[in-house]
PDB file of C-alpha atoms in Angstrom:
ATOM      1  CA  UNK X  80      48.526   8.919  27.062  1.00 52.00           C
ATOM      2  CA  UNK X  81      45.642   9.398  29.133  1.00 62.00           C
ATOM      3  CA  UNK X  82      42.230  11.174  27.994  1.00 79.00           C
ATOM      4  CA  UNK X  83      41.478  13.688  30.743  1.00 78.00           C
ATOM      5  CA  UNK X  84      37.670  12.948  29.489  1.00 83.00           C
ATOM      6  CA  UNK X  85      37.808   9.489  29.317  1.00 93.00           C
ATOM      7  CA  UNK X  86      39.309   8.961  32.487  1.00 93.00           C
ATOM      8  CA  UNK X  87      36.602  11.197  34.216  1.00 93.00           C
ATOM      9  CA  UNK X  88      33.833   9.197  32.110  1.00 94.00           C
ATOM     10  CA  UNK X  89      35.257   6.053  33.672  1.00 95.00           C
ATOM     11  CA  UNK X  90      35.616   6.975  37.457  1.00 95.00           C
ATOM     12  CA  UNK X  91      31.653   8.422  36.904  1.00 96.00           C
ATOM     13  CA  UNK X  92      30.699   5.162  36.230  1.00 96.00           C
ATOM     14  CA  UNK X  93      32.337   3.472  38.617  1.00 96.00           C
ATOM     15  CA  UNK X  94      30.921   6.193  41.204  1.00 96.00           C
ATOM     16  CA  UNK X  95      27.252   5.405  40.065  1.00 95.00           C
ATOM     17  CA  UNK X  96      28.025   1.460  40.025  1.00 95.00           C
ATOM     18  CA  UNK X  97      29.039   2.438  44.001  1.00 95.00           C
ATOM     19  CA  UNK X  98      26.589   4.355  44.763  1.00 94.00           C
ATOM     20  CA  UNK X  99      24.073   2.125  43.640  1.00 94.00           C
ATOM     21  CA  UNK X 100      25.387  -0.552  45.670  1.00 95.00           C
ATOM     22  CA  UNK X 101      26.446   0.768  48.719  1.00 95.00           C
ATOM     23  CA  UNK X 102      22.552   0.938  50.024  1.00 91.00           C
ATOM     24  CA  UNK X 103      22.868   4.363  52.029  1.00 89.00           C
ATOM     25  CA  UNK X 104      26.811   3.348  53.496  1.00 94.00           C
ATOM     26  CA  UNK X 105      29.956   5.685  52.984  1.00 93.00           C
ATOM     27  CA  UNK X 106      31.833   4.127  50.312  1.00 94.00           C
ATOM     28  CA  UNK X 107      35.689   5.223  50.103  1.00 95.00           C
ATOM     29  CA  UNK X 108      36.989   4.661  46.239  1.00 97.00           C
ATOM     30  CA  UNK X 109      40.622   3.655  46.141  1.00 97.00           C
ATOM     31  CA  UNK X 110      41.827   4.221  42.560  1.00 97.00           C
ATOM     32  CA  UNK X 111      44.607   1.453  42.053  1.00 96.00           C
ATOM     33  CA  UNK X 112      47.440   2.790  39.680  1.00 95.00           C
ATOM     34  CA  UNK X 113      49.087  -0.160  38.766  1.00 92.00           C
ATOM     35  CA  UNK X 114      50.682  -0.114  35.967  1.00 90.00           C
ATOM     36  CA  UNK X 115      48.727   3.376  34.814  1.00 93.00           C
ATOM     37  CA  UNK X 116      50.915   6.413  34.071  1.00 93.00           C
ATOM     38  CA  UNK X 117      51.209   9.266  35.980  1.00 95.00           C
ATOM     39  CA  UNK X 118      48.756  11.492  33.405  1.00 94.00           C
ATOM     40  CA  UNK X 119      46.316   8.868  34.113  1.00 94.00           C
ATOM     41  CA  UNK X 120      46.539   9.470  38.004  1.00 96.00           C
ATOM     42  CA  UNK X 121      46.765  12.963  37.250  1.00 96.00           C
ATOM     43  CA  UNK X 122      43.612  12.497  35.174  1.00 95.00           C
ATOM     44  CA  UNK X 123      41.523  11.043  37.800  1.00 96.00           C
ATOM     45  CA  UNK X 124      42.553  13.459  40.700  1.00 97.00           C
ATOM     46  CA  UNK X 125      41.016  16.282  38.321  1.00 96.00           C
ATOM     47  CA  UNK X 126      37.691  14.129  38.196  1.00 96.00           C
ATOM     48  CA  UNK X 127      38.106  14.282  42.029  1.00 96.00           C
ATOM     49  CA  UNK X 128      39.862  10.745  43.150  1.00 98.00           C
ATOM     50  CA  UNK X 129      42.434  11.771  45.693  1.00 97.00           C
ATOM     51  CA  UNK X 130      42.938   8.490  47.146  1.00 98.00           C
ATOM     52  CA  UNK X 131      45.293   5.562  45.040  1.00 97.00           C
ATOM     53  CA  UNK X 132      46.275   2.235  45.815  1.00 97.00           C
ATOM     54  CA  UNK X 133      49.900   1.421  44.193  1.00 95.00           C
ATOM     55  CA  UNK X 134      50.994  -2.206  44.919  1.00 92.00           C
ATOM     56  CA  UNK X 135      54.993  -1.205  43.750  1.00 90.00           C
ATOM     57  CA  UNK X 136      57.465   0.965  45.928  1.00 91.00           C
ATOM     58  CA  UNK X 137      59.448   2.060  42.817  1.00 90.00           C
ATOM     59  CA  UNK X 138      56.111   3.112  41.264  1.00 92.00           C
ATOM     60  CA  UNK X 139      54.676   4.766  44.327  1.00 93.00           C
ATOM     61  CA  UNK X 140      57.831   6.818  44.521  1.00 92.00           C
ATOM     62  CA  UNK X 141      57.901   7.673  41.018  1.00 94.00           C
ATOM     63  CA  UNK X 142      54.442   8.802  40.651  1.00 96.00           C
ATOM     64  CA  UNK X 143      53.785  10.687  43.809  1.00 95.00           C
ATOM     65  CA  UNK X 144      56.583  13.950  43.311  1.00 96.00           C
ATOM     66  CA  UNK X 145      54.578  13.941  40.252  1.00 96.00           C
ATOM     67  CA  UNK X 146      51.298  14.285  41.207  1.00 96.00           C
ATOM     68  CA  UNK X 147      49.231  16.693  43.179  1.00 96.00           C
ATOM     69  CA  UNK X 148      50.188  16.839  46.886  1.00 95.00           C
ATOM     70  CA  UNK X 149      46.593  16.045  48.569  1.00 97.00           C
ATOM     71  CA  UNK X 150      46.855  13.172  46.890  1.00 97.00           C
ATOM     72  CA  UNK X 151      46.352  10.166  49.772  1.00 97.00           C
ATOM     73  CA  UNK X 152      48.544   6.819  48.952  1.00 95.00           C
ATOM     74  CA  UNK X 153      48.132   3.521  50.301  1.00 94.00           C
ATOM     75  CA  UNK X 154      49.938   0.849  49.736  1.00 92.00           C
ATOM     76  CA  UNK X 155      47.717  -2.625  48.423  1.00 92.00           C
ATOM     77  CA  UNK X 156      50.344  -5.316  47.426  1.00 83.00           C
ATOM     78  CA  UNK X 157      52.978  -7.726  49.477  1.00 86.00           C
ATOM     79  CA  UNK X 158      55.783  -5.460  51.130  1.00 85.00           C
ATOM     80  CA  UNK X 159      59.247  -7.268  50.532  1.00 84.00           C
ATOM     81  CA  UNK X 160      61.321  -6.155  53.712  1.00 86.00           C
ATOM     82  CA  UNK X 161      64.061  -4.809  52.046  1.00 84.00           C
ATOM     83  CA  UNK X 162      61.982  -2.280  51.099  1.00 82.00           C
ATOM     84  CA  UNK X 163      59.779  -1.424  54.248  1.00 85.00           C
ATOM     85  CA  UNK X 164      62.325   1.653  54.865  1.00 85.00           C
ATOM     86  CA  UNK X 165      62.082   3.297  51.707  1.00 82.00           C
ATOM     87  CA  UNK X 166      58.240   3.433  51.779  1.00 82.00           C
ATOM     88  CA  UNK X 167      58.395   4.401  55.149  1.00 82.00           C
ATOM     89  CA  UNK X 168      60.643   7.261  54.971  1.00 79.00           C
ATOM     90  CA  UNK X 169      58.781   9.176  51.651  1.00 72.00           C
TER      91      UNK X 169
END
């Protein structure tokens, strides 16, 4: 199960690794949720990440009824055709 706290520590980090790098230029973090449970995602959009990469269709649908609405998906892996329609259509 995820730590709320840990999961917040993490995605600070990550923040000031980005912000460090980014030299003055509007970064957008996409959290990837492969393979994380839905807790986790849950975990980071109360740290403030509303924006998740998911590179499965079955997990994508899974998680997102689960998680809070303004949460933005976008989907980072190869799309087998067979299941363009069911992305599409959630």
């Amino acid at each position: 199960s995820a730590s709320y706290v840990g999961v917040a520590e993490a995605l600070e980090a990550v923040r000031a690794r980005i912000q460090s790098a980014a030299a003055g230029r509007t970064i957008q973090l996409v959290a990837v949720s492969k393979m994380k449970s839905t807790e986790s995602v849950r975990a980071a959009h109360a740290a403030g990440q509303a924006v998740f990469g998911e590179n499965y269709v079955q997990e994508l649908l899974a998680k997102a009824p689960e998680v809070p609405q303004d949460v933005r998906w976008h989907f980072i892996g190869k799309l087998q055709s067979n299941k363009v329609k069911t992305l599409i259509e959630r």
